[in-house]
XYZ file of C-alpha atoms in Angstrom:
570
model
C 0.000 0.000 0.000
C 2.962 2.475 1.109
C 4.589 1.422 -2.490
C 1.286 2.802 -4.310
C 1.887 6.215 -2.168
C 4.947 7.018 -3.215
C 4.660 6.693 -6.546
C 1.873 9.446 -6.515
C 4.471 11.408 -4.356
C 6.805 11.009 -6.923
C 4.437 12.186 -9.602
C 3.762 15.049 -7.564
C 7.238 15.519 -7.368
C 7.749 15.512 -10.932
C 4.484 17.852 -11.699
C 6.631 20.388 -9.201
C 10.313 19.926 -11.132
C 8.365 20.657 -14.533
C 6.270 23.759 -13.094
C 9.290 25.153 -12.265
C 11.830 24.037 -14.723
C 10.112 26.009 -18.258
C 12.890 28.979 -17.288
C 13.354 29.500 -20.929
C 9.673 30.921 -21.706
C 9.792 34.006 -19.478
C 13.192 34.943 -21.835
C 11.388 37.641 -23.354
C 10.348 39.615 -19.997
C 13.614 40.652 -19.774
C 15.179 40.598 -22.894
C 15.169 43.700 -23.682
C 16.826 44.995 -20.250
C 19.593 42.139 -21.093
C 20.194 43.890 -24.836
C 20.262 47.067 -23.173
C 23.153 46.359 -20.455
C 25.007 44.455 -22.889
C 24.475 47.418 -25.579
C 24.309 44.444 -28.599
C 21.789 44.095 -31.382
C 18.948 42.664 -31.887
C 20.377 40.026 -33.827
C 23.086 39.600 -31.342
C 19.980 39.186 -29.315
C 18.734 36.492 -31.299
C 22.037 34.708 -31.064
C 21.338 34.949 -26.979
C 17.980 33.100 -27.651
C 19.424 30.363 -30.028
C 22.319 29.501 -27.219
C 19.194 28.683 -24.839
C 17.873 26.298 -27.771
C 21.124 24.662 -28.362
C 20.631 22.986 -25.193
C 18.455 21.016 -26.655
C 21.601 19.806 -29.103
C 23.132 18.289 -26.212
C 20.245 16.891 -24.245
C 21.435 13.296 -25.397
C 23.847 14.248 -22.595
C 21.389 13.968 -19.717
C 20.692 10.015 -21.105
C 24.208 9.343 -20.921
C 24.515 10.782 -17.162
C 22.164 7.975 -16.255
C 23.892 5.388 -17.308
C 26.678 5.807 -14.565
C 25.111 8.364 -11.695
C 21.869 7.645 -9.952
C 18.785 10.008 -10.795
C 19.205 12.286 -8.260
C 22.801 13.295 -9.048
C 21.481 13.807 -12.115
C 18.986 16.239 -11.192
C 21.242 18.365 -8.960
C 23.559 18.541 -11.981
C 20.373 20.216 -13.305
C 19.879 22.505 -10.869
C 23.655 23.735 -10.204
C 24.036 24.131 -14.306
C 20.515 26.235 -14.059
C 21.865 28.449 -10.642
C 25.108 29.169 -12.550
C 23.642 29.665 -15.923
C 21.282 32.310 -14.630
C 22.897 33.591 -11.771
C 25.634 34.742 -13.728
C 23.431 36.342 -16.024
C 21.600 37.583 -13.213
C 24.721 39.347 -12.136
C 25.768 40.781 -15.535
C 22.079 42.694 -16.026
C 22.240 43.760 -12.585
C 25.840 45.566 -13.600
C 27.569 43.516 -10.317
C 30.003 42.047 -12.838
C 30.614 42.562 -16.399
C 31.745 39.972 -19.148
C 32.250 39.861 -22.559
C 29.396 38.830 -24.871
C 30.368 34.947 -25.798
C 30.093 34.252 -21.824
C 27.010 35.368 -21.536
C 26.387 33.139 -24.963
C 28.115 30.339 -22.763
C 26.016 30.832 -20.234
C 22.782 30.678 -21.665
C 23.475 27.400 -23.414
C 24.821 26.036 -19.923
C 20.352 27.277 -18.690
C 19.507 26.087 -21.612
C 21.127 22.529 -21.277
C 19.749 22.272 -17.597
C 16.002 22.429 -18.777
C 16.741 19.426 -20.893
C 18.430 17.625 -18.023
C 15.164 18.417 -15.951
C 13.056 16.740 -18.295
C 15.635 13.331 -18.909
C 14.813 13.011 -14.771
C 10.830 13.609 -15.137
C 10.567 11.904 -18.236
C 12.423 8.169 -16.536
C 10.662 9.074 -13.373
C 7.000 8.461 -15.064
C 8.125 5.519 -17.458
C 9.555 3.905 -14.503
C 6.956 4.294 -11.875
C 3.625 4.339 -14.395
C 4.335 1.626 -17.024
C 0.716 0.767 -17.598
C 0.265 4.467 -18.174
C 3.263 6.357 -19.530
C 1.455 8.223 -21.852
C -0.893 9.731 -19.431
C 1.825 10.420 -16.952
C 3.895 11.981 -19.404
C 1.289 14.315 -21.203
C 0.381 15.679 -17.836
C 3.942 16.249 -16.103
C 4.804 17.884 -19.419
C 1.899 20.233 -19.284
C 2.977 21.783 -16.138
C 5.994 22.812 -17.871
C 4.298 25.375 -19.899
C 2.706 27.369 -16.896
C 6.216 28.273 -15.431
C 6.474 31.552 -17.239
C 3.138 32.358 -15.515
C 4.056 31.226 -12.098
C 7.086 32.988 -12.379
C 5.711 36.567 -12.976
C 3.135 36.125 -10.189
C 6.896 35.216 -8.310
C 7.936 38.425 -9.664
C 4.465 40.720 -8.648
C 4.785 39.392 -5.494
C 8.122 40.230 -4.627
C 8.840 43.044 -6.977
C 7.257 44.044 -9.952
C 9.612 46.981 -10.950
C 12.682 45.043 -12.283
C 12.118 42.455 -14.624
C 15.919 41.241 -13.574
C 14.256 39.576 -10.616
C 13.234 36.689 -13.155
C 16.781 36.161 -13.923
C 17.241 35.392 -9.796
C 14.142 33.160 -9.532
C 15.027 30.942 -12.827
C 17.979 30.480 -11.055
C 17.183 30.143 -7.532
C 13.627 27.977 -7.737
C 14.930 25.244 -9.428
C 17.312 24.664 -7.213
C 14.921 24.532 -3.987
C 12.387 22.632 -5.766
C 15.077 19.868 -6.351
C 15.919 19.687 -2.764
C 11.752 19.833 -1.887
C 11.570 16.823 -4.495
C 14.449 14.631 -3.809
C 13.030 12.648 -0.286
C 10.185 11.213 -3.299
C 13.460 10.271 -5.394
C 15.390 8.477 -2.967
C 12.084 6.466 -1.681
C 10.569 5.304 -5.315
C 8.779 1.811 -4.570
C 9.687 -1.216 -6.282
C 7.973 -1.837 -9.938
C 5.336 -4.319 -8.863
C 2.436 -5.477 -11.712
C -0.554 -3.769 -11.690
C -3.819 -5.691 -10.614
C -7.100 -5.057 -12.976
C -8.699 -2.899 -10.256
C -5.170 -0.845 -10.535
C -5.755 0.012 -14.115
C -9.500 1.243 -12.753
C -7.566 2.824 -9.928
C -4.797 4.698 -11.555
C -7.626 6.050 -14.213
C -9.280 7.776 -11.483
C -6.526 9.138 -9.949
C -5.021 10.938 -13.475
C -8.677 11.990 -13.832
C -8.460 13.976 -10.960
C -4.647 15.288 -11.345
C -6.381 16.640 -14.725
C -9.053 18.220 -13.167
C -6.458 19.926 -10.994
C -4.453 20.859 -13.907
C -7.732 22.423 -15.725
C -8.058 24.452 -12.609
C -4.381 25.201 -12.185
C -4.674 26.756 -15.643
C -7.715 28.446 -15.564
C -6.619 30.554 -12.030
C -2.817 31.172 -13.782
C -5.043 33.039 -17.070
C -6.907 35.006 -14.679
C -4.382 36.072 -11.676
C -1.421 35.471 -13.409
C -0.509 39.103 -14.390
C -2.497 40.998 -12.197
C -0.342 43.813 -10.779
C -2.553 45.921 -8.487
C -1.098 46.015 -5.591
C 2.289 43.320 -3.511
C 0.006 42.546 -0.922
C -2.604 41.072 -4.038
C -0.104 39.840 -5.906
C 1.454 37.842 -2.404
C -2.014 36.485 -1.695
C -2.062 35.060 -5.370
C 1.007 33.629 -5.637
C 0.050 31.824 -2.714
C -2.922 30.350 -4.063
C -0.792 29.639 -6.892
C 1.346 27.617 -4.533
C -1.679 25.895 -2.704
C -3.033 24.732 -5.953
C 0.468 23.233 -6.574
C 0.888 21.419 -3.242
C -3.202 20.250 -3.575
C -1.783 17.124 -5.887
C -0.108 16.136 -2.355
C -3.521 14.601 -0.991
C -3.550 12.290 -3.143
C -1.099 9.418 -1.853
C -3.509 9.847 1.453
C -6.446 9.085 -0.617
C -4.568 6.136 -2.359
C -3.525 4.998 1.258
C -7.011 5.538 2.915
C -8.703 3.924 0.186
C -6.358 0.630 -0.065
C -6.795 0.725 4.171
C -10.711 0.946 3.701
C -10.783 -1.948 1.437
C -8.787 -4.081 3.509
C -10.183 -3.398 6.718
C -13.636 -2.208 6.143
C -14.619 -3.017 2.558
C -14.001 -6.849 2.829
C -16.521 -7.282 5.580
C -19.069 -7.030 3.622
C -19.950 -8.421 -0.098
C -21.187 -6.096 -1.637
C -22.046 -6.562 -5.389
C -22.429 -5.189 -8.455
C -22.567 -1.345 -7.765
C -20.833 1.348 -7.543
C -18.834 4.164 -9.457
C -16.546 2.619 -12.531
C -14.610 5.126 -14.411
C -13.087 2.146 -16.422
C -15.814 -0.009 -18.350
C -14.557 -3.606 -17.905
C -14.360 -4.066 -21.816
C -11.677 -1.005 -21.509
C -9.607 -3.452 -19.030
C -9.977 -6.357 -21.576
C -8.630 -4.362 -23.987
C -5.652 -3.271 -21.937
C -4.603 -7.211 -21.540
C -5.503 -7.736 -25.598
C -2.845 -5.036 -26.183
C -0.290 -6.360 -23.757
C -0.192 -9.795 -25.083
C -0.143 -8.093 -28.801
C 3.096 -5.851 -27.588
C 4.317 -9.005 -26.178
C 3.975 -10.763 -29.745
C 4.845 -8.068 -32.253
C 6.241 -10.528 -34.761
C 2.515 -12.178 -34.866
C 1.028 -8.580 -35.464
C 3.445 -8.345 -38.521
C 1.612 -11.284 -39.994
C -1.801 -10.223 -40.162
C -3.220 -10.850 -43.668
C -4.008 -8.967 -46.204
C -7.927 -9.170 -45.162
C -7.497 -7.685 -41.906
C -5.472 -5.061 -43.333
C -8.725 -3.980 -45.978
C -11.059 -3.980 -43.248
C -8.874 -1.116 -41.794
C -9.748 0.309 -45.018
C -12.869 2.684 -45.326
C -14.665 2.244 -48.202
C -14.113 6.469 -49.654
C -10.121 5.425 -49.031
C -10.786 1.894 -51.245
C -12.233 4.126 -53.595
C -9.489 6.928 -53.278
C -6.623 4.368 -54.029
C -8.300 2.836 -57.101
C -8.981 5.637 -58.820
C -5.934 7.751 -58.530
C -3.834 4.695 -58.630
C -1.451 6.438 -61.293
C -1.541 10.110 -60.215
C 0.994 11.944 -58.659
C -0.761 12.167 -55.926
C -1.254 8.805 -54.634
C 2.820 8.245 -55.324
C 2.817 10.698 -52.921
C 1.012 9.256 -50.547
C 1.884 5.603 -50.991
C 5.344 5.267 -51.642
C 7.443 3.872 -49.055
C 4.100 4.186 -47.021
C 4.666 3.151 -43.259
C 2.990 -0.072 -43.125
C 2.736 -0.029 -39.205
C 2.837 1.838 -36.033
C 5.960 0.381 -33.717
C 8.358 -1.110 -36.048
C 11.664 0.333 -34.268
C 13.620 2.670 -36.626
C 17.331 2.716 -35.906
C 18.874 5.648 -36.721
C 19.859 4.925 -40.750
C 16.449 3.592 -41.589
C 14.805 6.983 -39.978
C 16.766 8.892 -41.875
C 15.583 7.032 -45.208
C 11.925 7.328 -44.188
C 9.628 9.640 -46.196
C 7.710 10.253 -43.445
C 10.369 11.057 -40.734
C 11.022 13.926 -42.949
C 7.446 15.219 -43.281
C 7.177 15.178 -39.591
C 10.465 17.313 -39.281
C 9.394 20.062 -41.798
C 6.004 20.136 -40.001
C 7.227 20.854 -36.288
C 10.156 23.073 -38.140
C 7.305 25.275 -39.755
C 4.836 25.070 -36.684
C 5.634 24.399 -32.780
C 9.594 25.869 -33.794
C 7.714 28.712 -34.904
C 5.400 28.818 -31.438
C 8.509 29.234 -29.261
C 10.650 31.554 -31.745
C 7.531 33.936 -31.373
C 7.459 33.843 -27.288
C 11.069 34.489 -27.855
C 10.454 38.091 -29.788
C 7.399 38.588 -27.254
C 8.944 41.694 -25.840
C 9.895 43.110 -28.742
C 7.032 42.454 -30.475
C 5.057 44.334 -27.756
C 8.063 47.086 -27.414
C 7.712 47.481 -31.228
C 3.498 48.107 -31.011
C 3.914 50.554 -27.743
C 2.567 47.717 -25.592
C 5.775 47.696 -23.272
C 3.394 47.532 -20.104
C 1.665 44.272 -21.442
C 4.532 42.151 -21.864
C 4.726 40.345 -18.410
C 0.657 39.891 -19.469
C 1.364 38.789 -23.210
C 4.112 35.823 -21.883
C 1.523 35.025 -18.912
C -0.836 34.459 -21.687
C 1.216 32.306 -23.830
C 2.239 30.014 -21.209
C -1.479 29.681 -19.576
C -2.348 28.833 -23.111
C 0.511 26.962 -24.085
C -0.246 24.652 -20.936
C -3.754 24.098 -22.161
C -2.461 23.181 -25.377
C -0.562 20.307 -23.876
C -3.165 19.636 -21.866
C -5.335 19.091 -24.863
C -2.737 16.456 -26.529
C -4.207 13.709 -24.130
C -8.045 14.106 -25.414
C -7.435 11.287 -28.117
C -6.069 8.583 -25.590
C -9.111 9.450 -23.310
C -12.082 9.615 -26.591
C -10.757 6.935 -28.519
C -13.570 4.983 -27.253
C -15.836 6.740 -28.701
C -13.959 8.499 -31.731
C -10.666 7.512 -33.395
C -8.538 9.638 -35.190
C -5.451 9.635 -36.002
C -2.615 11.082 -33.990
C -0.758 12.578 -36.792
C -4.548 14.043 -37.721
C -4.907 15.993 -34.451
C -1.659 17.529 -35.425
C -2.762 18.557 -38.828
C -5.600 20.421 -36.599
C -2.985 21.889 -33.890
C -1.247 23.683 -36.701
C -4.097 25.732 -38.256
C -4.373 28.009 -34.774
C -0.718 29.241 -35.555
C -1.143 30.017 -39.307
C -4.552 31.589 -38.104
C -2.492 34.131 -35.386
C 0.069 34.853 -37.873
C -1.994 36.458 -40.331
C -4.272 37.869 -37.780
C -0.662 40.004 -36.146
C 0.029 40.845 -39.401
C -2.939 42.596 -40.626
C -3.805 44.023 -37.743
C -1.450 45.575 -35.095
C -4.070 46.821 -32.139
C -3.496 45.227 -28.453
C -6.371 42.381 -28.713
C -5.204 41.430 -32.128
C -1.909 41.027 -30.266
C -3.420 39.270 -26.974
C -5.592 36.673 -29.615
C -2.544 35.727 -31.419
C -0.186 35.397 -28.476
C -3.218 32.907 -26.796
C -3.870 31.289 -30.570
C -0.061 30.027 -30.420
C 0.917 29.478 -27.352
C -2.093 26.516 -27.571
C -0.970 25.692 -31.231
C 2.857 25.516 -30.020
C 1.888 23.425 -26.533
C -0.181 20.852 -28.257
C 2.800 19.853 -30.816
C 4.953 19.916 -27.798
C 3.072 17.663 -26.135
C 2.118 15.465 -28.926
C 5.535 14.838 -30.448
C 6.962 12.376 -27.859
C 4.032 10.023 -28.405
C 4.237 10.600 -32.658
C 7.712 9.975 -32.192
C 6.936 6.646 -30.283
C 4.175 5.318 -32.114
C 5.834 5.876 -36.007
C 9.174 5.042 -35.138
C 9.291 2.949 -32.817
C 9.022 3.160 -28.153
C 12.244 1.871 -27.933
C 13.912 4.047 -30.102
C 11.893 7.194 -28.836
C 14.858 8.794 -27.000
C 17.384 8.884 -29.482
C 14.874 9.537 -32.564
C 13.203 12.900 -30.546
C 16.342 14.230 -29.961
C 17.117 14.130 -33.693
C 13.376 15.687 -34.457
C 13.785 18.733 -31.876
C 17.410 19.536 -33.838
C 14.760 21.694 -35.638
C 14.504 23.868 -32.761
C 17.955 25.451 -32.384
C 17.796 25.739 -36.526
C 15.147 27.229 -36.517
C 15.468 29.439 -33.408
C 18.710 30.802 -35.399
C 16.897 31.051 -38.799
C 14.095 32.403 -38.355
C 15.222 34.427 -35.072
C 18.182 36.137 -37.844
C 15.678 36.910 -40.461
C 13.017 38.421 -37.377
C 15.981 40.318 -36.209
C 17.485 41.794 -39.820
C 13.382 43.107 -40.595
C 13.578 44.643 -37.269
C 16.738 46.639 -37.777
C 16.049 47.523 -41.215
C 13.004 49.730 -39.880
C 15.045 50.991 -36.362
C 15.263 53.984 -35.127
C 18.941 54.255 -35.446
C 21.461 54.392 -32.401
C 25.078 53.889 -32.152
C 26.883 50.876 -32.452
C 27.452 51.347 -28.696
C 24.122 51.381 -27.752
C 20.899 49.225 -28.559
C 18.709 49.979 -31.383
C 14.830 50.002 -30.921
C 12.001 49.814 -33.663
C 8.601 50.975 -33.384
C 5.784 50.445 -35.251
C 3.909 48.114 -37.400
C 6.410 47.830 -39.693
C 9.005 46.280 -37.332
C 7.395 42.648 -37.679
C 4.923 43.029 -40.397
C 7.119 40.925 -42.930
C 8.303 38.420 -40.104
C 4.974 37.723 -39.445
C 3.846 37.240 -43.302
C 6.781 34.835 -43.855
C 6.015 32.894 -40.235
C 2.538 32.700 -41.646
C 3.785 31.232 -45.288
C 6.023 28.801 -43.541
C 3.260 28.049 -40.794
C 1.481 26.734 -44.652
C 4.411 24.815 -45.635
C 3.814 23.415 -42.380
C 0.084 22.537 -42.156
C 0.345 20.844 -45.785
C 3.099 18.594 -44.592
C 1.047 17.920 -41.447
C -1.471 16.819 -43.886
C 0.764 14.898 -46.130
C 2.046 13.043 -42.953
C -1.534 12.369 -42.170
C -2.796 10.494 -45.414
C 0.308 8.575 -45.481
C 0.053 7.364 -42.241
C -3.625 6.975 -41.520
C -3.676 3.595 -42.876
C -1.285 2.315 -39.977
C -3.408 4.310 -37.441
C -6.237 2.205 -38.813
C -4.466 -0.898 -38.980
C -3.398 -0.404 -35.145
C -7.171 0.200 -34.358
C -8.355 -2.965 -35.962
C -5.909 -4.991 -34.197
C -7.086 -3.263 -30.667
C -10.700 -4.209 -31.494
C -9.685 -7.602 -32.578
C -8.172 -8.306 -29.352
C -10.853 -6.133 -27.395
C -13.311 -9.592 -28.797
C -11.079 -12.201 -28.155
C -10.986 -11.579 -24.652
C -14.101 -10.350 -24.155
């Protein structure tokens, strides 16, 4: 019973390192303070932002850690890189030291690399203590990570809301406590014991309710998170902030009370058929049908060719017939993925068609997402909405979190309504191309606020989303190795379409020496940034779709075989 505690504790523990850990969205709150100290251009700027990206280069780092230090080494590592990485920054904006521009680079790669250490530890921490339900643990530790910018500037109302350096002292400082609040969870993580059929029914419930929280989490974050009316408000927020965060802790007493009340209480009587079941038994059934099928994978590859057409709706039967010959249907069809799970080592991922539709897609949409929370200040700076910024990033990340939140709805409607994974990504893309045309024809402050809120969700869906694409195209066992080669598109990008954000922005500045920052104002300083975001966003969204057609067919296959089993035990 105490095992089943702590390994809610420990997903508490996680939810905390991930609320905490997202130091790299609230960038923009003071990046124009750092430009300003350190009297470098905006594409210098840029250059700032892509070194906190590049961590991502390295994150296969974090994996290799693991293999010779125990977790919570690890995560210190994390923390100490994060302290220094800030805290040196920290001191540079607050003029205690001074340094010369490429150790400030260095030291924003060195924050940058801690974030991806962070999520190595939360990421092993939920495979290894919810194997039954990875995905579910996964999609909802992840979310948390998109609220830190908010929970950060209700940090910074409550203490001080005059200098946005502060955030530069809490990215580096809060990290670091929250590891030593988490690591007692760490050090006690219960053995891996089997989970009985009421478990499955058990741990449902329980991530129904952490998502409940969550909802509620984000919902007070979007309304309190940027209010600024007075410190003694903002204190009394940030603490309910806090409470909502520490709520998740009740849980391993409910698991514990519960298991004690059936042991003790519950057996003394029999009691049949009633009750509350989240799970219907048919659901269990087809958790052991898919276990034995995982277990058998070579048996799955030798389905015939009947099962595989009755995965085939009649309009696609049709489709494929008739445009046999086109163009088209080469596209679609050739070297077509013929099912979800085959492991791709690295060689044969490189060769597949599809591997590189999926990279173009997340390069021209969620790269885009975080490039554009990036230029947040600016962007505002540049429209004379200086005061909204700390709103504009609070906005983002509440949205951003719902976003993620979001990429779980097909694992929990699937039931009733299968789609595709790759075809809820096709519909994550179009709120980002939507935003980007909306900032560019229009300029005014709820323009701004709609498309800030439009791709933040966009951006924290695909986030969310990718690890299980990743895993279910390519293979589970491969996952960690073949993401880190997908999110190489996010330092590219950050630098490419960062540079080009930061030449249109100096090409309509206001002038300035090359001692001193130069500032744009005006539509004009992002109105072609956002028109070529928005044609890329396109490039995007058709490869999404591409991706889609080309791999429906394996979705469908994979949904056959889960009703196929669903019967056999039933």
């Amino acid at each position: 019973m105490a095992g089943q505690s702590r390994k809610w504790m420990i997903l508490v523990a996680t939810i905390w390192i991930q609320a905490f850990t997202g130091t790299n969205f609230d960038f923009s709150t003071y990046s124009s303070d750092l430009k300003s100290v350190l009297g470098i251009s905006q594409v210098q700027l840029n250059y700032l932002a892509v070194a906190s990206d590049l961590g991502k280069v390295f994150g296969w780092s974090s994996g290799l850690a693991l293999l010779y230090f125990p977790l919570w080494t690890v995560l210190f590592a994390a923390a100490i890189m994060g302290f220094v990485g800030y805290g040196v920054q920290w001191l540079v904006i607050t003029n205690v030291i001074s340094l010369p521009y490429i150790l400030v680079f260095l030291c924003c790669l060195l924050a940058g690399l801690s974030i991806c250490w962070f999520n190595t530890v939360c990421f092993v921490l939920c495979i290894r203590n919810f194997p039954a339900n990875r995905s579910l643990a996964l999609s909802l530790t992840v979310s948390f990570n998109g609220v830190s910018a908010a929970l950060y500037t209700l940090a910074y109302n409550a203490i001080n809301p005059i200098s946005t350096q502060l955030y530069l002292l809490l990215n580096a400082l809060i990290p670091l406590i929250v590891s030593f609040a988490a690591l007692i969870p760490i050090l006690r993580q219960p053995p891996l014991e089997p989970l009985p059929p009421d478990g499955v029914r058990r741990d449902s419930l329980m991530f129904l309710l952490l998502n409940i929280l969550a909802v509620l989490n984000g919902v007070y974050l979007l309304l309190f998170g940027s209010k600024t009316s007075d410190v003694t408000s903002a204190r009394l927020l940030f603490g309910g902030s806090i409470l909502l965060l520490i709520l998740p802790l009740c849980l391993p007493g409910l698991v514990y009370a519960r298991n004690w009340y059936l042991h003790n209480v519950h057996s003394s009587f029999r009691l049949e058929g009633s009750g509350f079941i989240l799970v219907d038994v048919d659901e269990l059934e087809i958790h052991k049908g898919m276990a034995t099928r995982e277990a058998s994978l070579e048996g799955y590859q030798l389905l015939n060719d009947d099962v595989v057409r009755t995965a085939i709706t009649p309009d696609q039967k049709s489709f494929i017939e008739d445009d046999n010959g086109s163009c088209c249907s080469k596209l679609i069809t050739r070297n077509q993925l013929g099912m979800l799970g085959e492991e791709h080592p690295l060689y044969l991922l490189l060769c597949r068609s599809d591997f590189w539709l999926y990279y173009i897609a997340y390069f021209c949409g969620g790269t885009i997402g975080l490039v554009y929370s990036n230029n947040l200040g600016q962007i505002a700076q540049s429209l004379g909405q200086s005061s909204e910024t700390t709103t504009l990033v609070t906005l983002y990340s509440s949205f951003s979190f719902f976003g993620r939140l979001l990429s779980a709805t097909p694992d929990y409607i699937r039931a009733k309504f299968y789609f595709a994974r790759t075809g809820w990504l096709t519909v994550a893309f179009l709120p980002t191309t939507i935003a980007l045309f909306l900032l560019a024809s229009s300029g005014s402050l709820s323009a701004l606020q709609a498309g800030t809120a439009l791709i933040g969700l966009s951006s924290g869906f695909i986030f969310a989303a990718a690890v299980s694409i990743t895993s279910e195209l390519f293979g589970p066992n491969s996952v960690g190795v073949n993401h880190n080669i997908l999110i190489t598109n996010i330092p590219i990008g950050s630098l490419v379409y960062g540079f080009l954000a930061a030449l249109v922005y100096e090409s309509h500045s206001m002038g300035g020496s090359k001692t001193e920052s130069v500032i744009c104002m005006g539509r004009d300083c992002y109105f072609l940034t956002f028109v070529w975001w928005g044609c890329l966003s396109v490039i995007g969204l058709a490869s999404s779709v591409v991706l889609f057609l080309r791999t429906r067919r394996a979705y469908q296959r994979f949904e056959q075989d889960r009703i196929t089993s669903s019967m056999l035990y039933s």
